[in-house]
Structures are given as structure tokens and as C-alpha cells.
Amino acid sequence: MDEQNIPDIVVSRLPRYLQVLQRMYHENQQTTSSQELARKLGLSAAQIRKDLSQFGEFGKQGTGYSIRFLIDQLQSILKVNHGWEMALVGAGDLGHAIARYQGFSNRGFCIRVIFDNDPEKIGKDINGITVDDISHLEERIKDLGIKIAMLTVPSPAAQAVAERLVQAGIQAILNYAPVPLSLPPQVYIQNIDPIIHLQHMTFYLE
Amino acid sequence: MDEQNIPDIVVSRLPRYLQVLQRMYHENQQTTSSQELARKLGLSAAQIRKDLSQFGEFGKQGTGYSIRFLIDQLQSILKVNHGWEMALVGAGDLGHAIARYQGFSNRGFCIRVIFDNDPEKIGKDINGITVDDISHLEERIKDLGIKIAMLTVPSPAAQAVAERLVQAGIQAILNYAPVPLSLPPQVYIQNIDPIIHLQHMTFYLE
DNA sequence: CCCTGTGAACCAATTCACAGCT
DNA sequence: AGCTGTGAATTGGTTCACAGGG
């Protein structure tokens, strides 16, 4: 299970496996098969078996997989069995919505600090967290040892703020600004831009 | 340029090309090269040339690509040169943030209707659009001929609302609920779930 | 010289098909 | 019979390297 040997495309599917497994678990299902998972996810059964087999032998011939056990394994592989503390930078509409979202905690994450540069917002409370002045960004993130940040600042500010986050020790950034960030290669970046998804679909429309 | 012959993975990169090209255009740059684009996007130059060559010969040897011309071509390929009208279903925090987002119009989209089932929200105005009762969903979407919907309802409601959208003639859904939708294959679905991205990155952390 | 477009070569990912266990 | 795990085969994607035009 050495991180270097696992194709990234396999890793990218694991969170989706975990998502449907947790759903099944909450519906009190005990076991499943590669076939059932494949159907729910729109993949092939062979692919799911191959993906999982990269990390160990989690199934039983004839029976399939124990859902509980597979969830534990995937959480451990993805390192989401201990809630990661995150920083949220940007308390605009989107930042607000994310800060108030209740779905992080049971999937391995929680928001620990929120930053903004707007005096109107600094000091306000969102979901139990006081919005902090962005000038405290480096200090606070270092003190708390936070490794993950979500970036919801206006596009023109994104690159500069991202660089400050890296300075502060952030190792993974979920970037909501529709600009590609240019950062040292050891920093992991994921982008969320709804318009990219919309344009992907319009290619096939009409 | 027949839609069926183009690998989906190529299509998925075109919106990102368009995004950086539009950015360069706004910075008054006239021409670019596959190399420059590759650097900005973190891809290889050969890949960008191959991708674009699927749709025509847009570049000039020795000179590279005219940014303006390439933008026009990509917009036409992705069919984002005429603003698509969209429905937004779910006017909670996230729906609110999306409705107030100003970045749709210059990338080929606009929100035309917003639905919710909460009497508190129905009738309220968000960014110039009056929130409509979700019971009018089918009627309104059919009347307006809307083909694209964004779904920001609570997870338990997502599947049922999605089915109603399909009934109403929706052909593409951008789903923000963290559940995989099960819909007829002719409906295009894209999912946005921040936690999937976060879990993808935590695999590589520590 | 610089850069595109592209067949050929290479590499990666998925599917097949079956041995082996329940 | 049912299902996993896995080499082998196949399919798909990316990179190489170069001809040819500016």
C-alpha cells in the first residue's frame, strides 16, 4: 500500500466507494459485492475488485465484502479516521455556505478557523467560529498545525493567499477560485469550478 | 468533430483550456503556444496540441495560436457562445451563494429560475430572481425550455427532485448533493462534493 | 529557428476469464 | 452456485520525434 505505487486515478475513486458504503451502512446493510457497488457507482465490478486489491484482500469469496470492515479499511487508507482540522479563507457567500455545512464531521473533517480581510466580517460568528483577520493567517495556522485549507476568496486574490497558506505550512488546498494556482509541487491542489463541469456537459447537449 | 468520436477525457480538458485563454485575453495577450498553455495548466505541450487537433487546425507553425480565435473555436465546440439558461433547485445557503455568484454570464450561463419548497423562501428575491414554489418546477421548466439544472437540495431529497427535473425535460444536472444520482443514461450528470476532493488529498498527506 | 500537427511507440488503465475458496 | 483476486489480453491515452510551414 505504498503511496507511490498506487495510480492516482485509483485513489480518486476510493472516496466515492467510501461514500456509498457509508450510505449503505446507515441503511443497516451488512455486506455487499463488487457487483452491487459497481451498479451504484456506474463502474465495472472488475474495476472495483482491482482497485481494492491494491490495498489488501478485503473480501470473502462467495460472500463479498463486510461493509463495516471495508469502511474501516478505506477510512484508514484515506486517513480520514481522525477529523482533519481545516482553515477556511474567504467568508463571502460561498465561504459562509461552506462554514455552515454540517456534512464535514462524519466524513473526517472540521473547520477550525475562518479568515477574511473585510472589517465588516471579522469578529462575526459563523457556526460557532469567530471570523479572524486574515493578517493572523500565518500565525494561527502554524500555531494550530493545520495542514488543509479551503480557499473561497475572489479570483484576483487567490494566488497571493495561496502562497501565504503554503508559507504557513498548508499542504493541501481545495481551491474554489476559477484560476489555476501555481504552487510548489509538494502542495496538493484540488479545484472546484462549477462552470468547468457545466461546459463539459454542454459539449454533449443539443 | 463528431461528438461520438471524441474521448470524454479530451472534452473534460477543453473547459480548462478555455478558462486560461479567457484570462490571457483579458490581460490583452494576443497569441500563445502549446508550451505556454501546458505550463499554466500543468500538462504536456503535446497533449494540448493533440487535444486541439481533434477539432481542427487552429494554430500556425512558428507562431502558435491566436488567443481570440482559439477562444471562439472552443466556445463554439463547447456550445457556450449563447448563454444557457439554468434552473437552480434549492435556495439554502449553498443555493443562495450560487445564485449570487456573478461569474456565470461571461462563461456562457445564467440562472433563470430558482425553486424551493420552504414557504419562508418562496417569493423572496435573490439577485433579481424570485424564488418559485417547487410545485411549479415541471411547468416552469417546460415552458421556458430549460435544459440544465443545478441541484442544491438536502441529500435525502436529491434523487426524487432529480427525477422530476428529468420529467420536466432537463438534460444535464450539476449535482451538489453527496449522493450518486440514478437517472436515465441520456441525462448528463456532474457531481460536486468537496469532501471527495479533500479525501483524495488526505491519502497523500502525513 | 520556432512552433504545429501527427503517425508511431510507449505507457497506463480497464476488462476478460478463470482458479480457488465459501 | 456465488463471489473474490489476479494474471493475461485488450483497449485507451500520452508522449516521442519529426516533417513541414512560417
Tab-separated table of C-alpha atoms (C1' of nucleotides) in Angstrom:
chain	number	residue	atom	x	y	z
A	1	MET	CA	0.000	0.000	0.000
A	2	ASP	CA	2.897	2.323	-0.656
A	3	GLU	CA	1.527	5.663	-1.760
A	4	GLN	CA	3.921	5.946	-4.646
A	5	ASN	CA	2.858	2.720	-6.303
A	6	ILE	CA	-0.865	3.406	-6.372
A	7	PRO	CA	-2.122	5.110	-9.534
A	8	ASP	CA	-3.741	8.425	-8.686
A	9	ILE	CA	-6.814	7.503	-10.684
A	10	VAL	CA	-7.410	4.610	-8.302
A	11	VAL	CA	-7.043	6.904	-5.276
A	12	SER	CA	-9.561	9.277	-6.826
A	13	ARG	CA	-12.205	6.559	-6.797
A	14	LEU	CA	-11.753	5.493	-3.185
A	15	PRO	CA	-13.674	8.440	-1.684
A	16	ARG	CA	-16.639	7.570	-3.881
A	17	TYR	CA	-16.534	3.959	-2.724
A	18	LEU	CA	-16.456	5.175	0.846
A	19	GLN	CA	-19.374	7.495	0.258
A	20	VAL	CA	-21.748	4.809	-0.972
A	21	LEU	CA	-20.546	2.331	1.627
A	22	GLN	CA	-21.314	4.778	4.438
A	23	ARG	CA	-24.724	5.303	2.927
A	24	MET	CA	-25.374	1.552	2.862
A	25	TYR	CA	-24.077	1.270	6.419
A	26	HIS	CA	-26.565	3.849	7.623
A	27	GLU	CA	-29.287	1.853	5.948
A	28	ASN	CA	-28.168	-1.092	8.086
A	29	GLN	CA	-26.826	-3.186	5.263
A	30	GLN	CA	-24.170	-5.676	6.433
A	31	THR	CA	-22.430	-6.906	3.311
A	32	THR	CA	-22.107	-6.031	-0.346
A	33	SER	CA	-20.430	-7.287	-3.506
A	34	SER	CA	-18.292	-5.707	-6.189
A	35	GLN	CA	-21.292	-6.106	-8.474
A	36	GLU	CA	-23.628	-4.098	-6.268
A	37	LEU	CA	-21.081	-1.349	-5.746
A	38	ALA	CA	-20.423	-1.237	-9.464
A	39	ARG	CA	-24.108	-0.795	-10.182
A	40	LYS	CA	-24.486	2.032	-7.685
A	41	LEU	CA	-21.387	3.817	-8.946
A	42	GLY	CA	-21.707	3.204	-12.661
A	43	LEU	CA	-18.439	1.271	-12.860
A	44	SER	CA	-17.490	-2.312	-13.657
A	45	ALA	CA	-17.270	-4.922	-10.923
A	46	ALA	CA	-13.806	-5.937	-12.069
A	47	GLN	CA	-12.548	-2.402	-11.650
A	48	ILE	CA	-13.738	-2.201	-8.079
A	49	ARG	CA	-12.144	-5.523	-7.208
A	50	LYS	CA	-8.864	-4.474	-8.854
A	51	ASP	CA	-8.868	-1.122	-7.077
A	52	LEU	CA	-9.469	-2.627	-3.659
A	53	SER	CA	-6.969	-5.425	-4.252
A	54	GLN	CA	-4.241	-2.770	-4.476
A	55	PHE	CA	-4.538	-2.348	-0.716
A	56	GLY	CA	-5.260	-5.820	0.570
A	57	GLU	CA	-7.700	-8.711	0.416
A	58	PHE	CA	-10.814	-7.244	1.960
A	59	GLY	CA	-13.447	-9.594	0.571
A	60	LYS	CA	-14.509	-13.172	1.076
A	61	GLN	CA	-15.124	-15.490	-1.865
A	62	GLY	CA	-18.758	-16.406	-2.154
A	63	THR	CA	-19.862	-13.748	0.339
A	64	GLY	CA	-18.471	-10.418	-0.845
A	65	TYR	CA	-17.359	-7.595	1.441
A	66	SER	CA	-18.310	-6.711	5.007
A	67	ILE	CA	-19.464	-3.112	4.741
A	68	ARG	CA	-18.310	-2.155	8.193
A	69	PHE	CA	-14.881	-3.655	7.643
A	70	LEU	CA	-14.464	-2.095	4.214
A	71	ILE	CA	-15.406	1.334	5.571
A	72	ASP	CA	-12.776	0.987	8.290
A	73	GLN	CA	-10.157	-0.027	5.749
A	74	LEU	CA	-10.947	2.803	3.345
A	75	GLN	CA	-11.021	5.383	6.132
A	76	SER	CA	-7.639	4.178	7.242
A	77	ILE	CA	-6.237	4.190	3.681
A	78	LEU	CA	-7.541	7.710	3.072
A	79	LYS	CA	-6.527	8.766	6.583
A	80	VAL	CA	-9.961	10.117	7.381
A	81	ASN	CA	-10.470	8.264	10.653
A	82	HIS	CA	-9.237	11.253	12.657
A	83	GLY	CA	-11.025	14.538	11.885
A	84	TRP	CA	-8.686	16.834	9.949
A	85	GLU	CA	-8.800	20.439	11.085
A	86	MET	CA	-9.102	22.880	8.218
A	87	ALA	CA	-8.770	26.594	7.595
A	88	LEU	CA	-11.360	28.405	5.507
A	89	VAL	CA	-10.146	31.588	3.821
A	90	GLY	CA	-12.833	33.894	2.483
A	91	ALA	CA	-16.115	34.475	4.322
A	92	GLY	CA	-18.201	35.647	1.379
A	93	ASP	CA	-21.398	33.921	0.309
A	94	LEU	CA	-19.658	30.723	-0.657
A	95	GLY	CA	-17.392	30.671	2.385
A	96	HIS	CA	-20.442	31.227	4.556
A	97	ALA	CA	-22.280	28.338	2.949
A	98	ILE	CA	-19.301	26.037	3.426
A	99	ALA	CA	-18.797	27.140	7.032
A	100	ARG	CA	-22.401	26.320	7.817
A	101	TYR	CA	-22.359	22.964	6.062
A	102	GLN	CA	-22.974	20.170	8.545
A	103	GLY	CA	-21.586	17.307	6.471
A	104	PHE	CA	-17.863	17.537	7.175
A	105	SER	CA	-17.622	15.963	10.598
A	106	ASN	CA	-18.823	12.455	9.849
A	107	ARG	CA	-16.526	12.234	6.853
A	108	GLY	CA	-13.294	13.111	8.563
A	109	PHE	CA	-13.045	16.911	8.570
A	110	CYS	CA	-13.885	20.015	10.558
A	111	ILE	CA	-13.364	23.716	10.080
A	112	ARG	CA	-11.154	25.166	12.785
A	113	VAL	CA	-10.504	28.746	11.643
A	114	ILE	CA	-12.062	31.190	9.214
A	115	PHE	CA	-10.228	34.203	7.786
A	116	ASP	CA	-11.382	37.286	5.918
A	117	ASN	CA	-9.984	40.748	5.257
A	118	ASP	CA	-13.325	42.584	5.478
A	119	PRO	CA	-13.658	44.502	8.789
A	120	GLU	CA	-17.416	44.001	8.494
A	121	LYS	CA	-16.942	40.255	8.714
A	122	ILE	CA	-14.034	39.964	11.137
A	123	GLY	CA	-15.297	39.130	14.602
A	124	LYS	CA	-18.618	37.789	13.349
A	125	ASP	CA	-19.562	34.285	14.378
A	126	ILE	CA	-20.318	31.611	11.778
A	127	ASN	CA	-21.459	28.295	13.116
A	128	GLY	CA	-19.562	28.771	16.360
A	129	ILE	CA	-16.342	30.022	14.793
A	130	THR	CA	-15.254	33.646	15.009
A	131	VAL	CA	-14.019	35.081	11.719
A	132	ASP	CA	-10.381	36.038	12.171
A	133	ASP	CA	-8.419	38.816	10.494
A	134	ILE	CA	-6.504	37.461	7.526
A	135	SER	CA	-3.401	39.206	8.843
A	136	HIS	CA	-3.295	36.490	11.512
A	137	LEU	CA	-3.313	33.763	8.888
A	138	GLU	CA	0.279	32.534	9.099
A	139	GLU	CA	0.476	32.763	12.882
A	140	ARG	CA	-2.804	30.980	13.586
A	141	ILE	CA	-2.301	28.192	11.055
A	142	LYS	CA	1.196	27.481	12.280
A	143	ASP	CA	0.113	27.510	15.938
A	144	LEU	CA	-2.738	25.125	15.289
A	145	GLY	CA	-0.700	22.908	12.959
A	146	ILE	CA	-3.393	22.992	10.303
A	147	LYS	CA	-2.468	21.250	7.069
A	148	ILE	CA	-5.574	21.690	4.885
A	149	ALA	CA	-7.212	24.886	3.647
A	150	MET	CA	-10.278	25.737	1.601
A	151	LEU	CA	-9.915	28.847	-0.495
A	152	THR	CA	-13.019	30.919	-1.262
A	153	VAL	CA	-11.566	34.353	-1.920
A	154	PRO	CA	-12.157	36.419	-5.081
A	155	SER	CA	-10.120	35.185	-8.065
A	156	PRO	CA	-7.654	38.079	-8.155
A	157	ALA	CA	-6.608	37.355	-4.569
A	158	ALA	CA	-6.384	33.576	-4.864
A	159	GLN	CA	-2.768	33.149	-5.945
A	160	ALA	CA	-1.365	35.505	-3.311
A	161	VAL	CA	-3.426	33.996	-0.499
A	162	ALA	CA	-2.461	30.506	-1.618
A	163	GLU	CA	1.203	31.423	-1.381
A	164	ARG	CA	0.668	32.691	2.149
A	165	LEU	CA	-1.066	29.446	3.040
A	166	VAL	CA	1.922	27.476	1.805
A	167	GLN	CA	4.218	29.713	3.851
A	168	ALA	CA	2.073	28.909	6.867
A	169	GLY	CA	2.597	25.191	6.366
A	170	ILE	CA	-0.557	24.247	4.482
A	171	GLN	CA	-0.035	21.092	2.442
A	172	ALA	CA	-3.391	20.676	0.701
A	173	ILE	CA	-5.670	23.316	-0.795
A	174	LEU	CA	-9.212	22.989	-2.021
A	175	ASN	CA	-9.456	25.945	-4.385
A	176	TYR	CA	-12.859	27.380	-5.293
A	177	ALA	CA	-11.437	30.303	-7.286
A	178	PRO	CA	-11.653	29.746	-11.041
A	179	VAL	CA	-7.935	30.231	-11.612
A	180	PRO	CA	-5.236	27.553	-11.686
A	181	LEU	CA	-2.914	28.045	-8.725
A	182	SER	CA	0.807	27.871	-9.269
A	183	LEU	CA	2.443	26.423	-6.156
A	184	PRO	CA	5.372	24.197	-5.201
A	185	PRO	CA	4.796	20.613	-6.327
A	186	GLN	CA	4.690	19.211	-2.795
A	187	VAL	CA	1.415	21.072	-2.181
A	188	TYR	CA	-1.680	19.140	-3.217
A	189	ILE	CA	-4.338	21.159	-5.010
A	190	GLN	CA	-7.893	20.304	-5.961
A	191	ASN	CA	-10.068	22.762	-7.852
A	192	ILE	CA	-13.816	23.166	-7.733
A	193	ASP	CA	-15.264	25.295	-10.520
A	194	PRO	CA	-18.893	24.591	-11.357
A	195	ILE	CA	-18.577	26.181	-14.781
A	196	ILE	CA	-15.937	23.668	-15.820
A	197	HIS	CA	-18.489	20.934	-15.128
A	198	LEU	CA	-21.272	22.791	-16.911
A	199	GLN	CA	-19.155	23.346	-20.009
A	200	HIS	CA	-18.193	19.696	-20.012
A	201	MET	CA	-21.875	18.790	-20.270
A	202	THR	CA	-22.884	21.408	-22.838
A	203	PHE	CA	-20.488	19.775	-25.294
A	204	TYR	CA	-22.918	16.878	-25.454
A	205	LEU	CA	-26.164	18.877	-25.437
A	206	GLU	CA	-28.449	19.748	-28.378
B	1	MET	CA	-15.639	16.869	-34.706
B	2	ASP	CA	-18.354	14.294	-34.231
B	3	GLU	CA	-19.238	14.128	-30.581
B	4	GLN	CA	-19.130	10.377	-30.500
B	5	ASN	CA	-15.542	10.116	-31.729
B	6	ILE	CA	-14.004	12.449	-29.186
B	7	PRO	CA	-12.789	10.787	-25.981
B	8	ASP	CA	-14.571	12.199	-22.988
B	9	ILE	CA	-11.286	12.810	-21.238
B	10	VAL	CA	-10.343	15.235	-24.005
B	11	VAL	CA	-13.673	17.053	-23.682
B	12	SER	CA	-13.106	17.352	-19.959
B	13	ARG	CA	-9.923	19.341	-20.565
B	14	LEU	CA	-11.382	21.851	-23.027
B	15	PRO	CA	-13.136	23.994	-20.395
B	16	ARG	CA	-9.840	24.384	-18.578
B	17	TYR	CA	-8.121	25.493	-21.777
B	18	LEU	CA	-10.896	27.999	-22.325
B	19	GLN	CA	-10.594	29.305	-18.794
B	20	VAL	CA	-6.911	30.178	-19.029
B	21	LEU	CA	-7.303	31.535	-22.556
B	22	GLN	CA	-10.031	33.920	-21.407
B	23	ARG	CA	-7.795	35.018	-18.604
B	24	MET	CA	-4.927	35.710	-21.024
B	25	TYR	CA	-7.318	37.527	-23.330
B	26	HIS	CA	-8.384	39.848	-20.534
B	27	GLU	CA	-4.736	40.577	-19.908
B	28	ASN	CA	-4.526	41.684	-23.543
B	29	GLN	CA	-2.325	38.854	-24.707
B	30	GLN	CA	-2.708	38.173	-28.444
B	31	THR	CA	-1.126	34.798	-29.088
B	32	THR	CA	0.077	31.783	-27.152
B	33	SER	CA	1.731	28.425	-27.732
B	34	SER	CA	1.025	24.871	-26.666
B	35	GLN	CA	4.072	25.182	-24.466
B	36	GLU	CA	2.808	28.204	-22.582
B	37	LEU	CA	-0.628	26.687	-22.110
B	38	ALA	CA	0.967	23.470	-20.925
B	39	ARG	CA	2.971	25.312	-18.325
B	40	LYS	CA	-0.037	27.186	-16.999
B	41	LEU	CA	-2.168	24.059	-16.843
B	42	GLY	CA	0.402	21.559	-15.671
B	43	LEU	CA	0.077	19.391	-18.779
B	44	SER	CA	2.391	18.469	-21.635
B	45	ALA	CA	2.525	20.598	-24.766
B	46	ALA	CA	1.997	17.538	-26.950
B	47	GLN	CA	-1.225	16.732	-25.150
B	48	ILE	CA	-2.651	20.161	-25.759
B	49	ARG	CA	-1.753	20.043	-29.441
B	50	LYS	CA	-3.277	16.576	-29.771
B	51	ASP	CA	-6.434	17.600	-27.962
B	52	LEU	CA	-6.978	20.674	-30.130
B	53	SER	CA	-6.122	18.815	-33.314
B	54	GLN	CA	-9.167	16.621	-32.713
B	55	PHE	CA	-11.313	19.587	-33.709
B	56	GLY	CA	-9.317	21.302	-36.440
B	57	GLU	CA	-6.056	23.049	-37.202
B	58	PHE	CA	-6.235	26.144	-35.062
B	59	GLY	CA	-2.545	27.044	-34.829
B	60	LYS	CA	0.126	28.419	-37.139
B	61	GLN	CA	3.541	26.829	-37.365
B	62	GLY	CA	6.197	29.087	-35.974
B	63	THR	CA	3.658	31.446	-34.379
B	64	GLY	CA	1.373	29.393	-32.165
B	65	TYR	CA	-2.321	30.115	-31.586
B	66	SER	CA	-4.316	33.329	-31.818
B	67	ILE	CA	-5.938	33.571	-28.399
B	68	ARG	CA	-9.042	35.316	-29.682
B	69	PHE	CA	-9.550	32.758	-32.438
B	70	LEU	CA	-8.946	29.803	-30.146
B	71	ILE	CA	-11.445	31.146	-27.612
B	72	ASP	CA	-14.060	31.458	-30.356
B	73	GLN	CA	-13.390	27.924	-31.532
B	74	LEU	CA	-13.540	26.415	-28.041
B	75	GLN	CA	-16.701	28.327	-27.179
B	76	SER	CA	-18.283	27.013	-30.321
B	77	ILE	CA	-17.118	23.427	-29.667
B	78	LEU	CA	-18.420	23.548	-26.095
B	79	LYS	CA	-21.543	25.419	-27.250
B	80	VAL	CA	-21.064	28.170	-24.705
B	81	ASN	CA	-21.345	31.097	-27.112
B	82	HIS	CA	-25.037	31.533	-26.329
B	83	GLY	CA	-25.866	31.876	-22.626
B	84	TRP	CA	-27.553	28.706	-21.411
B	85	GLU	CA	-30.468	29.344	-19.102
B	86	MET	CA	-30.401	27.208	-15.985
B	87	ALA	CA	-32.685	26.224	-13.144
B	88	LEU	CA	-31.406	26.233	-9.578
B	89	VAL	CA	-33.238	23.922	-7.201
B	90	GLY	CA	-32.667	24.520	-3.505
B	91	ALA	CA	-32.290	28.008	-2.044
B	92	GLY	CA	-30.413	27.112	1.122
B	93	ASP	CA	-27.011	28.550	1.988
B	94	LEU	CA	-25.288	26.940	-0.956
B	95	GLY	CA	-28.074	27.717	-3.430
B	96	HIS	CA	-28.014	31.308	-2.221
B	97	ALA	CA	-24.271	31.566	-2.766
B	98	ILE	CA	-24.573	30.125	-6.265
B	99	ALA	CA	-27.480	32.384	-7.148
B	100	ARG	CA	-25.495	35.431	-6.128
B	101	TYR	CA	-22.343	34.356	-7.954
B	102	GLN	CA	-21.519	36.835	-10.715
B	103	GLY	CA	-19.222	34.618	-12.757
B	104	PHE	CA	-21.716	32.659	-14.858
B	105	SER	CA	-22.629	35.184	-17.527
B	106	ASN	CA	-19.280	35.679	-19.199
B	107	ARG	CA	-18.724	31.950	-19.401
B	108	GLY	CA	-21.939	31.014	-21.159
B	109	PHE	CA	-24.563	30.549	-18.461
B	110	CYS	CA	-27.238	32.345	-16.485
B	111	ILE	CA	-29.699	31.334	-13.805
B	112	ARG	CA	-33.271	31.790	-14.986
B	113	VAL	CA	-35.363	30.220	-12.213
B	114	ILE	CA	-34.866	29.240	-8.603
B	115	PHE	CA	-37.052	26.743	-6.768
B	116	ASP	CA	-37.505	25.871	-3.121
B	117	ASN	CA	-40.153	24.184	-1.020
B	118	ASP	CA	-39.754	26.390	2.055
B	119	PRO	CA	-42.603	28.918	2.362
B	120	GLU	CA	-40.160	31.229	4.117
B	121	LYS	CA	-38.037	31.399	0.972
B	122	ILE	CA	-40.682	31.298	-1.764
B	123	GLY	CA	-41.306	34.790	-3.082
B	124	LYS	CA	-38.009	36.137	-1.807
B	125	ASP	CA	-35.752	37.802	-4.318
B	126	ILE	CA	-32.198	36.586	-4.868
B	127	ASN	CA	-30.113	38.610	-7.252
B	128	GLY	CA	-33.172	39.740	-9.199
B	129	ILE	CA	-34.843	36.330	-9.384
B	130	THR	CA	-37.928	35.484	-7.345
B	131	VAL	CA	-37.768	32.094	-5.643
B	132	ASP	CA	-40.549	29.968	-7.061
B	133	ASP	CA	-42.528	27.193	-5.366
B	134	ILE	CA	-41.041	23.815	-6.220
B	135	SER	CA	-44.538	22.604	-7.096
B	136	HIS	CA	-44.233	24.730	-10.259
B	137	LEU	CA	-40.994	23.007	-11.232
B	138	GLU	CA	-42.187	20.903	-14.165
B	139	GLU	CA	-44.464	23.574	-15.603
B	140	ARG	CA	-41.941	26.402	-15.458
B	141	ILE	CA	-39.003	24.415	-16.787
B	142	LYS	CA	-41.053	23.066	-19.673
B	143	ASP	CA	-42.437	26.498	-20.515
B	144	LEU	CA	-39.008	28.093	-20.509
B	145	GLY	CA	-37.375	25.192	-22.341
B	146	ILE	CA	-34.580	24.976	-19.786
B	147	LYS	CA	-32.170	22.091	-20.305
B	148	ILE	CA	-29.675	22.482	-17.443
B	149	ALA	CA	-30.262	22.377	-13.695
B	150	MET	CA	-28.125	22.808	-10.611
B	151	LEU	CA	-29.245	20.771	-7.647
B	152	THR	CA	-28.574	22.078	-4.130
B	153	VAL	CA	-31.263	20.349	-2.103
B	154	PRO	CA	-30.621	18.212	1.012
B	155	SER	CA	-29.282	14.753	0.159
B	156	PRO	CA	-32.443	12.819	1.059
B	157	ALA	CA	-34.434	14.858	-1.473
B	158	ALA	CA	-31.888	14.804	-4.285
B	159	GLN	CA	-32.931	11.641	-6.123
B	160	ALA	CA	-36.638	12.488	-6.163
B	161	VAL	CA	-36.064	16.075	-7.290
B	162	ALA	CA	-33.652	14.873	-9.968
B	163	GLU	CA	-36.322	12.555	-11.334
B	164	ARG	CA	-38.768	15.442	-11.505
B	165	LEU	CA	-36.171	17.511	-13.346
B	166	VAL	CA	-35.784	14.778	-15.924
B	167	GLN	CA	-39.565	14.603	-16.299
B	168	ALA	CA	-39.531	18.334	-16.948
B	169	GLY	CA	-37.076	17.903	-19.805
B	170	ILE	CA	-33.788	18.650	-18.060
B	171	GLN	CA	-30.873	17.033	-19.889
B	172	ALA	CA	-27.915	17.996	-17.717
B	173	ILE	CA	-27.655	18.172	-13.934
B	174	LEU	CA	-24.920	19.619	-11.795
B	175	ASN	CA	-25.470	17.792	-8.524
B	176	TYR	CA	-24.171	19.232	-5.268
B	177	ALA	CA	-25.777	16.592	-3.066
B	178	PRO	CA	-23.284	13.972	-1.872
B	179	VAL	CA	-25.256	11.050	-3.279
B	180	PRO	CA	-24.862	9.405	-6.683
B	181	LEU	CA	-27.994	10.054	-8.738
B	182	SER	CA	-29.541	7.199	-10.654
B	183	LEU	CA	-31.109	8.569	-13.840
B	184	PRO	CA	-31.685	7.526	-17.460
B	185	PRO	CA	-28.403	7.363	-19.389
B	186	GLN	CA	-29.320	10.183	-21.768
B	187	VAL	CA	-29.162	12.634	-18.861
B	188	TYR	CA	-25.690	14.052	-18.227
B	189	ILE	CA	-24.666	14.314	-14.591
B	190	GLN	CA	-21.722	16.006	-12.947
B	191	ASN	CA	-21.198	15.857	-9.216
B	192	ILE	CA	-19.562	18.389	-6.933
B	193	ASP	CA	-18.730	17.099	-3.485
B	194	PRO	CA	-15.897	18.920	-1.726
B	195	ILE	CA	-15.279	16.043	0.642
B	196	ILE	CA	-14.438	13.723	-2.238
B	197	HIS	CA	-11.666	16.145	-3.181
B	198	LEU	CA	-10.474	16.504	0.402
B	199	GLN	CA	-10.309	12.748	0.917
B	200	HIS	CA	-8.400	12.405	-2.326
B	201	MET	CA	-5.725	14.726	-0.926
B	202	THR	CA	-5.545	13.269	2.586
B	203	PHE	CA	-4.410	9.989	1.047
B	204	TYR	CA	-1.120	11.695	0.258
B	205	LEU	CA	-0.752	13.671	3.498
B	206	GLU	CA	1.474	12.912	6.514
C	1	DC	C1'	14.935	28.942	-35.547
C	2	DC	C1'	10.245	28.342	-33.699
C	3	DC	C1'	6.076	26.024	-33.486
C	4	DT	C1'	2.171	23.000	-35.121
C	5	DG	C1'	0.065	18.649	-36.368
C	6	DT	C1'	0.556	13.731	-36.407
C	7	DG	C1'	1.863	8.805	-37.102
C	8	DA	C1'	4.428	5.586	-34.334
C	9	DA	C1'	5.913	3.993	-29.990
C	10	DC	C1'	5.159	3.703	-25.496
C	11	DC	C1'	2.807	3.521	-21.237
C	12	DA	C1'	-1.405	3.189	-18.427
C	13	DA	C1'	-5.933	1.567	-17.379
C	14	DT	C1'	-9.708	-1.484	-17.948
C	15	DT	C1'	-11.800	-5.690	-18.947
C	16	DC	C1'	-11.648	-10.651	-19.518
C	17	DA	C1'	-11.743	-15.006	-17.852
C	18	DC	C1'	-10.738	-18.303	-14.633
C	19	DA	C1'	-8.568	-20.584	-10.466
C	20	DG	C1'	-9.762	-21.115	-5.932
C	21	DC	C1'	-12.368	-20.597	-1.756
C	22	DT	C1'	-17.162	-20.455	0.801
D	1	DA	C1'	-23.853	-21.645	-7.117
D	2	DG	C1'	-21.725	-17.181	-5.831
D	3	DC	C1'	-18.032	-14.193	-5.365
D	4	DT	C1'	-13.121	-12.608	-4.875
D	5	DG	C1'	-8.447	-11.751	-6.514
D	6	DT	C1'	-5.448	-11.709	-10.382
D	7	DG	C1'	-2.511	-12.730	-14.478
D	8	DA	C1'	-3.280	-12.076	-19.459
D	9	DA	C1'	-5.353	-9.660	-23.106
D	10	DT	C1'	-7.229	-5.680	-24.685
D	11	DT	C1'	-8.382	-1.139	-25.017
D	12	DG	C1'	-7.336	3.662	-24.342
D	13	DG	C1'	-4.254	7.634	-23.504
D	14	DT	C1'	0.070	10.068	-23.571
D	15	DT	C1'	4.477	11.070	-25.164
D	16	DC	C1'	8.007	10.980	-28.727
D	17	DA	C1'	10.040	12.676	-32.547
D	18	DC	C1'	9.948	14.621	-36.804
D	19	DA	C1'	8.121	16.508	-41.309
D	20	DG	C1'	6.737	20.693	-42.937
D	21	DG	C1'	5.359	25.530	-42.916
D	22	DG	C1'	6.207	30.445	-41.154
